[in-house]
GROMACS .gro file of C-alpha atoms in nm:
model
  352
    1MET     CA    1   3.237   5.112   7.254
    2ILE     CA    2   3.332   5.186   6.892
    3ILE     CA    3   3.150   5.521   6.901
    4ILE     CA    4   3.323   5.618   7.228
    5GLN     CA    5   3.662   5.524   7.084
    6GLU     CA    6   3.597   5.734   6.773
    7VAL     CA    7   3.497   6.035   6.984
    8VAL     CA    8   3.810   6.001   7.200
    9LEU     CA    9   4.030   5.979   6.892
   10LEU     CA   10   3.859   6.284   6.742
   11LEU     CA   11   3.923   6.487   7.057
   12LEU     CA   12   4.283   6.367   7.081
   13ASN     CA   13   4.339   6.444   6.715
   14LYS     CA   14   4.201   6.797   6.758
   15THR     CA   15   4.414   6.859   7.067
   16THR     CA   16   4.725   6.718   6.905
   17GLN     CA   17   4.684   6.916   6.584
   18GLN     CA   18   4.649   7.238   6.781
   19HIS     CA   19   5.004   7.178   6.908
   20HIS     CA   20   5.138   7.112   6.554
   21PRO     CA   21   5.345   6.809   6.656
   22GLN     CA   22   5.649   6.707   6.458
   23LEU     CA   23   5.850   6.389   6.448
   24CYS     CA   24   6.037   6.367   6.781
   25SER     CA   25   6.389   6.486   6.705
   26ALA     CA   26   6.638   6.754   6.800
   27GLY     CA   27   6.460   7.084   6.764
   28GLY     CA   28   6.134   6.904   6.683
   29GLY     CA   29   5.979   6.936   7.026
   30GLY     CA   30   6.061   6.662   7.274
   31GLY     CA   31   6.324   6.501   7.056
   32ALA     CA   32   6.664   6.352   7.126
   33ALA     CA   33   6.974   6.565   7.137
   34SER     CA   34   7.337   6.472   7.178
   35SER     CA   35   7.469   6.566   7.521
   36SER     CA   36   7.780   6.696   7.351
   37SER     CA   37   7.597   6.931   7.116
   38SER     CA   38   7.275   7.066   7.269
   39SER     CA   39   7.062   7.086   7.581
   40SER     CA   40   6.935   6.781   7.766
   41TRP     CA   41   6.657   6.579   7.606
   42LYS     CA   42   6.408   6.454   7.862
   43TYR     CA   43   6.044   6.409   7.934
   44SER     CA   44   5.919   6.702   8.136
   45GLN     CA   45   5.574   6.835   8.217
   46TYR     CA   46   5.566   6.960   7.858
   47HIS     CA   47   5.681   6.633   7.702
   48THR     CA   48   5.463   6.375   7.872
   49GLY     CA   49   5.216   6.186   7.660
   50ARG     CA   50   4.946   5.922   7.662
   51TRP     CA   51   4.883   5.571   7.539
   52VAL     CA   52   4.641   5.569   7.247
   53ARG     CA   53   4.466   5.276   7.082
   54LEU     CA   54   4.417   5.335   6.710
   55PRO     CA   55   4.166   5.169   6.476
   56THR     CA   56   4.421   5.038   6.222
   57SER     CA   57   4.769   4.891   6.240
   58GLN     CA   58   4.924   5.147   6.004
   59CYS     CA   59   5.001   5.458   6.203
   60VAL     CA   60   5.005   5.810   6.060
   61ALA     CA   61   5.080   6.153   6.203
   62PRO     CA   62   4.996   6.308   6.443
   63TYR     CA   63   5.012   5.981   6.642
   64CYS     CA   64   5.313   5.807   6.489
   65THR     CA   65   5.438   5.672   6.157
   66GLY     CA   66   5.507   5.311   6.066
   67SER     CA   67   5.341   4.985   6.165
   68LEU     CA   68   5.182   4.954   6.508
   69LYS     CA   69   5.261   4.583   6.496
   70MET     CA   70   5.614   4.675   6.602
   71VAL     CA   71   5.462   4.781   6.935
   72SER     CA   72   5.128   4.614   6.992
   73ALA     CA   73   4.905   4.350   6.836
   74ASP     CA   74   4.612   4.556   6.966
   75ASN     CA   75   4.727   4.882   6.801
   76TRP     CA   76   4.837   5.065   7.117
   77VAL     CA   77   5.108   5.331   7.093
   78TYR     CA   78   5.256   5.593   7.323
   79VAL     CA   79   5.217   5.946   7.186
   80PRO     CA   80   5.387   6.251   7.340
   81TRP     CA   81   5.175   6.565   7.342
   82ASN     CA   82   5.409   6.775   7.132
   83CYS     CA   83   5.571   6.528   6.890
   84TYR     CA   84   5.536   6.172   6.765
   85PHE     CA   85   5.763   5.875   6.709
   86HIS     CA   86   5.839   5.674   6.399
   87LEU     CA   87   5.792   5.302   6.461
   88TYR     CA   88   6.095   5.139   6.304
   89SER     CA   89   6.062   4.811   6.118
   90GLN     CA   90   6.344   4.557   6.144
   91LYS     CA   91   6.470   4.659   5.799
   92GLU     CA   92   6.471   5.029   5.890
   93ALA     CA   93   6.637   4.964   6.226
   94TRP     CA   94   6.915   4.760   6.065
   95LYS     CA   95   6.978   5.035   5.810
   96CYS     CA   96   7.019   5.289   6.088
   97LEU     CA   97   7.204   5.083   6.349
   98SER     CA   98   7.446   4.907   6.114
   99SER     CA   99   7.810   4.989   6.191
  100LYS     CA  100   7.715   5.129   6.532
  101TRP     CA  101   7.826   5.017   6.877
  102LEU     CA  102   7.557   5.033   7.145
  103VAL     CA  103   7.649   4.990   7.512
  104PHE     CA  104   7.398   4.923   7.790
  105SER     CA  105   7.486   4.943   8.159
  106GLY     CA  106   7.231   4.865   8.426
  107ASP     CA  107   7.031   4.606   8.614
  108SER     CA  108   6.802   4.329   8.489
  109THR     CA  109   6.555   4.582   8.347
  110MET     CA  110   6.835   4.705   8.122
  111GLN     CA  111   6.931   4.347   8.049
  112GLU     CA  112   6.582   4.278   7.915
  113THR     CA  113   6.600   4.596   7.705
  114TYR     CA  114   6.915   4.502   7.516
  115LEU     CA  115   6.796   4.143   7.466
  116GLU     CA  116   6.456   4.257   7.335
  117LEU     CA  117   6.636   4.501   7.106
  118ILE     CA  118   6.825   4.206   6.960
  119LYS     CA  119   6.520   3.979   6.939
  120HIS     CA  120   6.239   4.215   6.845
  121ILE     CA  121   6.403   4.509   6.669
  122LEU     CA  122   6.690   4.323   6.499
  123GLY     CA  123   6.506   3.991   6.459
  124ILE     CA  124   6.786   3.771   6.596
  125LYS     CA  125   6.719   3.486   6.838
  126GLU     CA  126   6.933   3.551   7.142
  127GLY     CA  127   6.908   3.497   7.516
  128VAL     CA  128   6.630   3.336   7.717
  129GLN     CA  129   6.303   3.451   7.868
  130VAL     CA  130   6.325   3.673   8.178
  131ASN     CA  131   6.444   3.474   8.484
  132ALA     CA  132   6.446   3.147   8.288
  133GLY     CA  133   6.735   2.903   8.260
  134GLU     CA  134   7.054   3.090   8.178
  135TRP     CA  135   6.902   3.439   8.219
  136LYS     CA  136   7.172   3.556   8.461
  137SER     CA  137   7.448   3.452   8.222
  138TYR     CA  138   7.344   3.744   8.000
  139ARG     CA  139   7.414   4.009   8.263
  140ASN     CA  140   7.736   4.088   8.080
  141TYR     CA  141   7.745   4.062   7.703
  142ASP     CA  142   7.953   4.170   7.405
  143LYS     CA  143   7.878   4.054   7.051
  144THR     CA  144   7.883   4.187   6.698
  145LEU     CA  145   7.559   4.077   6.533
  146THR     CA  146   7.532   4.051   6.157
  147ARG     CA  147   7.281   3.996   5.881
  148GLY     CA  148   7.320   3.960   5.506
  149LYS     CA  149   7.631   3.872   5.307
  150GLY     CA  150   7.893   4.039   5.092
  151ASP     CA  151   7.823   4.403   5.005
  152LYS     CA  152   7.485   4.376   5.174
  153LYS     CA  153   7.625   4.260   5.507
  154GLN     CA  154   7.520   4.469   5.806
  155ALA     CA  155   7.667   4.457   6.155
  156VAL     CA  156   7.594   4.613   6.493
  157ARG     CA  157   7.787   4.562   6.815
  158ILE     CA  158   7.590   4.524   7.139
  159THR     CA  159   7.757   4.540   7.481
  160MET     CA  160   7.603   4.504   7.827
  161ILE     CA  161   7.780   4.583   8.154
  162TRP     CA  162   7.601   4.471   8.471
  163ASN     CA  163   7.593   4.741   8.738
  164GLY     CA  164   7.371   4.579   9.000
  165HIS     CA  165   7.698   4.471   9.163
  166PRO     CA  166   8.069   4.470   9.064
  167GLU     CA  167   8.055   4.090   9.036
  168HIS     CA  168   7.863   3.914   8.759
  169MET     CA  169   7.634   3.720   8.993
  170GLY     CA  170   7.618   3.987   9.264
  171ILE     CA  171   7.314   4.198   9.350
  172HIS     CA  172   7.193   4.494   9.557
  173ARG     CA  173   7.484   4.735   9.513
  174GLY     CA  174   7.327   4.958   9.250
  175ILE     CA  175   7.492   5.296   9.206
  176ALA     CA  176   7.752   5.197   9.469
  177THR     CA  177   7.897   4.964   9.204
  178TYR     CA  178   8.091   5.264   9.072
  179GLU     CA  179   8.287   5.283   9.396
  180ASP     CA  180   8.461   4.961   9.289
  181PRO     CA  181   8.793   5.042   9.108
  182ALA     CA  182   8.777   4.730   8.889
  183HIS     CA  183   8.430   4.822   8.765
  184ARG     CA  184   8.536   5.178   8.681
  185LYS     CA  185   8.837   5.043   8.493
  186ARG     CA  186   8.614   4.803   8.296
  187VAL     CA  187   8.385   5.088   8.192
  188LYS     CA  188   8.664   5.326   8.094
  189ALA     CA  189   8.823   5.053   7.883
  190LEU     CA  190   8.538   5.093   7.635
  191TRP     CA  191   8.693   5.426   7.534
  192THR     CA  192   9.062   5.343   7.578
  193ASP     CA  193   9.119   4.981   7.473
  194HIS     CA  194   8.943   4.967   7.135
  195LYS     CA  195   9.003   5.107   6.787
  196SER     CA  196   8.651   5.252   6.786
  197THR     CA  197   8.439   5.399   7.064
  198PRO     CA  198   8.071   5.341   7.149
  199ASP     CA  199   7.815   5.543   6.956
  200LEU     CA  200   7.568   5.520   7.243
  201LEU     CA  201   7.576   5.440   7.613
  202VAL     CA  202   7.247   5.388   7.799
  203ILE     CA  203   7.264   5.359   8.177
  204ASN     CA  204   7.016   5.301   8.457
  205SER     CA  205   7.019   5.233   8.829
  206GLY     CA  206   6.741   5.215   9.086
  207MET     CA  207   6.595   4.877   9.173
  208HIS     CA  208   6.911   4.743   9.338
  209ASP     CA  209   6.980   5.068   9.523
  210ILE     CA  210   6.683   5.037   9.757
  211PHE     CA  211   6.818   4.712   9.900
  212PHE     CA  212   7.176   4.832   9.943
  213TYR     CA  213   7.183   4.912  10.314
  214ASN     CA  214   6.939   4.638  10.411
  215SER     CA  215   7.147   4.364  10.253
  216THR     CA  216   7.499   4.485  10.324
  217LEU     CA  217   7.495   4.684  10.646
  218GLY     CA  218   7.170   4.585  10.812
  219LEU     CA  219   7.070   4.953  10.818
  220TYR     CA  220   6.813   5.162  10.637
  221ASP     CA  221   6.909   5.401  10.362
  222THR     CA  222   6.861   5.776  10.360
  223ARG     CA  223   6.833   6.036  10.087
  224GLN     CA  224   7.166   6.178  10.199
  225ASN     CA  225   7.345   5.845  10.167
  226TYR     CA  226   7.197   5.776   9.825
  227THR     CA  227   7.281   6.127   9.702
  228ARG     CA  228   7.643   6.079   9.809
  229ARG     CA  229   7.669   5.753   9.612
  230LEU     CA  230   7.497   5.912   9.312
  231HIS     CA  231   7.732   6.210   9.307
  232PHE     CA  232   8.034   5.982   9.325
  233ALA     CA  233   7.904   5.791   9.022
  234LEU     CA  234   7.823   6.109   8.828
  235GLN     CA  235   8.172   6.246   8.890
  236PHE     CA  236   8.311   5.925   8.741
  237TRP     CA  237   8.079   5.950   8.442
  238LYS     CA  238   8.188   6.309   8.389
  239GLU     CA  239   8.542   6.177   8.345
  240VAL     CA  240   8.410   5.924   8.091
  241VAL     CA  241   8.212   6.188   7.897
  242LEU     CA  242   8.523   6.404   7.873
  243LEU     CA  243   8.722   6.100   7.766
  244ALA     CA  244   8.468   6.028   7.490
  245ASN     CA  245   8.516   6.384   7.363
  246GLY     CA  246   8.187   6.402   7.177
  247THR     CA  247   8.210   6.062   7.006
  248THR     CA  248   7.938   5.899   7.218
  249LYS     CA  249   7.579   5.986   7.305
  250PHE     CA  250   7.509   5.937   7.676
  251LEU     CA  251   7.153   5.859   7.784
  252TRP     CA  252   7.028   5.802   8.139
  253ARG     CA  253   6.719   5.582   8.135
  254ALA     CA  254   6.498   5.625   8.441
  255THR     CA  255   6.391   5.319   8.638
  256LYS     CA  256   6.072   5.157   8.511
  257SER     CA  257   5.779   5.185   8.748
  258PRO     CA  258   5.739   4.864   8.953
  259ALA     CA  259   5.398   4.700   8.926
  260GLY     CA  260   5.150   4.486   9.113
  261GLN     CA  261   5.040   4.422   9.469
  262LYS     CA  262   5.389   4.323   9.582
  263TYR     CA  263   5.524   4.671   9.524
  264ARG     CA  264   5.216   4.859   9.642
  265ASP     CA  265   5.257   4.689   9.981
  266TRP     CA  266   5.631   4.739   9.989
  267ASN     CA  267   5.709   4.893  10.327
  268GLU     CA  268   6.037   4.739  10.435
  269ASN     CA  269   6.213   5.077  10.438
  270PRO     CA  270   6.061   5.257  10.739
  271HIS     CA  271   6.307   5.543  10.687
  272LYS     CA  272   6.071   5.609  10.397
  273TYR     CA  273   6.191   5.762  10.081
  274LEU     CA  274   5.820   5.677  10.075
  275GLN     CA  275   5.631   5.351  10.054
  276GLY     CA  276   5.583   5.115   9.760
  277PRO     CA  277   5.667   5.241   9.409
  278MET     CA  278   5.713   5.589   9.555
  279ILE     CA  279   6.048   5.468   9.693
  280ILE     CA  280   6.166   5.414   9.338
  281GLU     CA  281   6.012   5.738   9.215
  282GLN     CA  282   6.211   5.930   9.477
  283ILE     CA  283   6.529   5.771   9.340
  284VAL     CA  284   6.420   5.850   8.984
  285ARG     CA  285   6.376   6.218   9.066
  286MET     CA  286   6.701   6.237   9.263
  287ASN     CA  287   6.881   6.087   8.964
  288GLU     CA  288   6.728   6.346   8.733
  289ALA     CA  289   6.826   6.629   8.967
  290GLY     CA  290   7.182   6.495   8.990
  291ILE     CA  291   7.216   6.470   8.612
  292ASN     CA  292   7.104   6.831   8.572
  293ASN     CA  293   7.330   6.953   8.855
  294GLN     CA  294   7.567   7.214   8.714
  295SER     CA  295   7.852   7.056   8.912
  296PHE     CA  296   7.845   6.764   8.670
  297SER     CA  297   7.782   6.956   8.349
  298VAL     CA  298   8.018   6.943   8.053
  299GLY     CA  299   8.053   7.259   7.851
  300GLY     CA  300   7.760   7.405   8.042
  301LYS     CA  301   7.532   7.121   7.930
  302PRO     CA  302   7.385   6.830   8.131
  303LEU     CA  303   7.602   6.522   8.163
  304PHE     CA  304   7.338   6.288   8.019
  305ASP     CA  305   7.029   6.315   7.808
  306TYR     CA  306   6.741   6.186   8.019
  307PHE     CA  307   6.471   5.936   7.923
  308ASP     CA  308   6.188   5.931   8.178
  309THR     CA  309   6.068   5.574   8.135
  310TRP     CA  310   5.891   5.612   8.470
  311SER     CA  311   5.633   5.836   8.303
  312MET     CA  312   5.576   5.584   8.023
  313THR     CA  313   5.548   5.276   8.246
  314HIS     CA  314   5.362   5.405   8.551
  315THR     CA  315   5.024   5.388   8.376
  316HIS     CA  316   5.079   5.010   8.352
  317ALA     CA  317   5.192   4.963   8.711
  318TRP     CA  318   4.866   4.873   8.883
  319ASP     CA  319   4.872   4.498   8.820
  320ASN     CA  320   5.090   4.236   8.654
  321THR     CA  321   4.918   4.244   8.314
  322TYR     CA  322   5.223   4.395   8.147
  323SER     CA  323   5.512   4.289   8.370
  324ASP     CA  324   5.620   4.051   8.644
  325GLY     CA  325   5.663   4.351   8.872
  326HIS     CA  326   5.952   4.528   8.703
  327HIS     CA  327   6.038   4.336   8.382
  328TYR     CA  328   5.809   4.461   8.107
  329SER     CA  329   5.914   4.186   7.866
  330ALA     CA  330   5.834   3.903   8.111
  331ILE     CA  331   5.472   3.865   7.996
  332VAL     CA  332   5.528   3.685   7.666
  333LYS     CA  333   5.184   3.761   7.524
  334ASN     CA  334   5.201   4.132   7.598
  335LYS     CA  335   5.531   4.314   7.564
  336GLN     CA  336   5.392   4.641   7.425
  337VAL     CA  337   5.543   4.859   7.698
  338GLU     CA  338   5.895   4.723   7.645
  339TYR     CA  339   5.851   4.739   7.267
  340MET     CA  340   5.749   5.105   7.288
  341LEU     CA  341   6.049   5.184   7.507
  342LEU     CA  342   6.267   5.025   7.239
  343GLN     CA  343   6.108   5.237   6.967
  344VAL     CA  344   6.185   5.554   7.164
  345LEU     CA  345   6.544   5.437   7.204
  346VAL     CA  346   6.581   5.368   6.832
  347ASN     CA  347   6.428   5.711   6.756
  348TYR     CA  348   6.688   5.863   6.987
  349VAL     CA  349   6.972   5.699   6.793
  350CYS     CA  350   6.831   5.724   6.443
  351ASN     CA  351   6.611   6.032   6.430
  352ASN     CA  352   6.838   6.299   6.576
   0.00000   0.00000   0.00000
């Protein structure tokens, strides 16, 4: 097994070096770019990567830099083909994120992301385990978190806005949440009712959208109906991007790939975006197409940068080893997928 692993690493190393990868950043091949200043950053056929298990916990180029312990106790890391990520320690993350305001808007898979950012990346005990106790009380959140004292004090503001439904405890509205005037007003207030504006907004929608018609109208959804709701939401977000006037980075995070037998047998939508996880993948690709639609561009550039978490999670979607089906931080002993997603997010903010 050791010999096979060494051969695989040798081949990967040779292939990677032939592409001369750089640290993932704007202009560095597959890096993050502000939607207000350059073209859309996204995973495409040229930016996909692979999960690699390395022999030591200290990572070096061309795979990554930093400690693999920030991702995996077993030294796994996700490596794009044409660039690599720095794995931020808590100290490095605080240095970068201090004085910033990060806003997350999405469903429970976004909820777990912001809470794991607080717990794992910032090292602050906050929230509860997925679906435990008061989990739903953290659907909406707004706190300024601090560490240190005096001149060494650091602070970062974290905000979460639930968009599974306009109401805090509601579900299964998804992207249709933006058709609610009160929800749109609450979102716009982030840029109009404060002395400062968010440095980053990360949004997702997907899991709650597939249940929308089933739970509210007793009908089955169609691509046309979903596209209409998506375009309505994107038109609203275009107004927000213009309102931000270049002060905020906007990132659309694709839906994570659902996992396990439950989702492979998922056939309750006979209108068939397709069956099982493919239903979600259809939504993921429609979202990406909508974001890159010129009708919603600002200054000739895509409305959002795009983070294809589907590509990074789908390799772990065949059983429930890494998730409870869609929450990749639910398996306490193995959160490497969620931790890697967080590292990409921090690279996006800090390494541009």
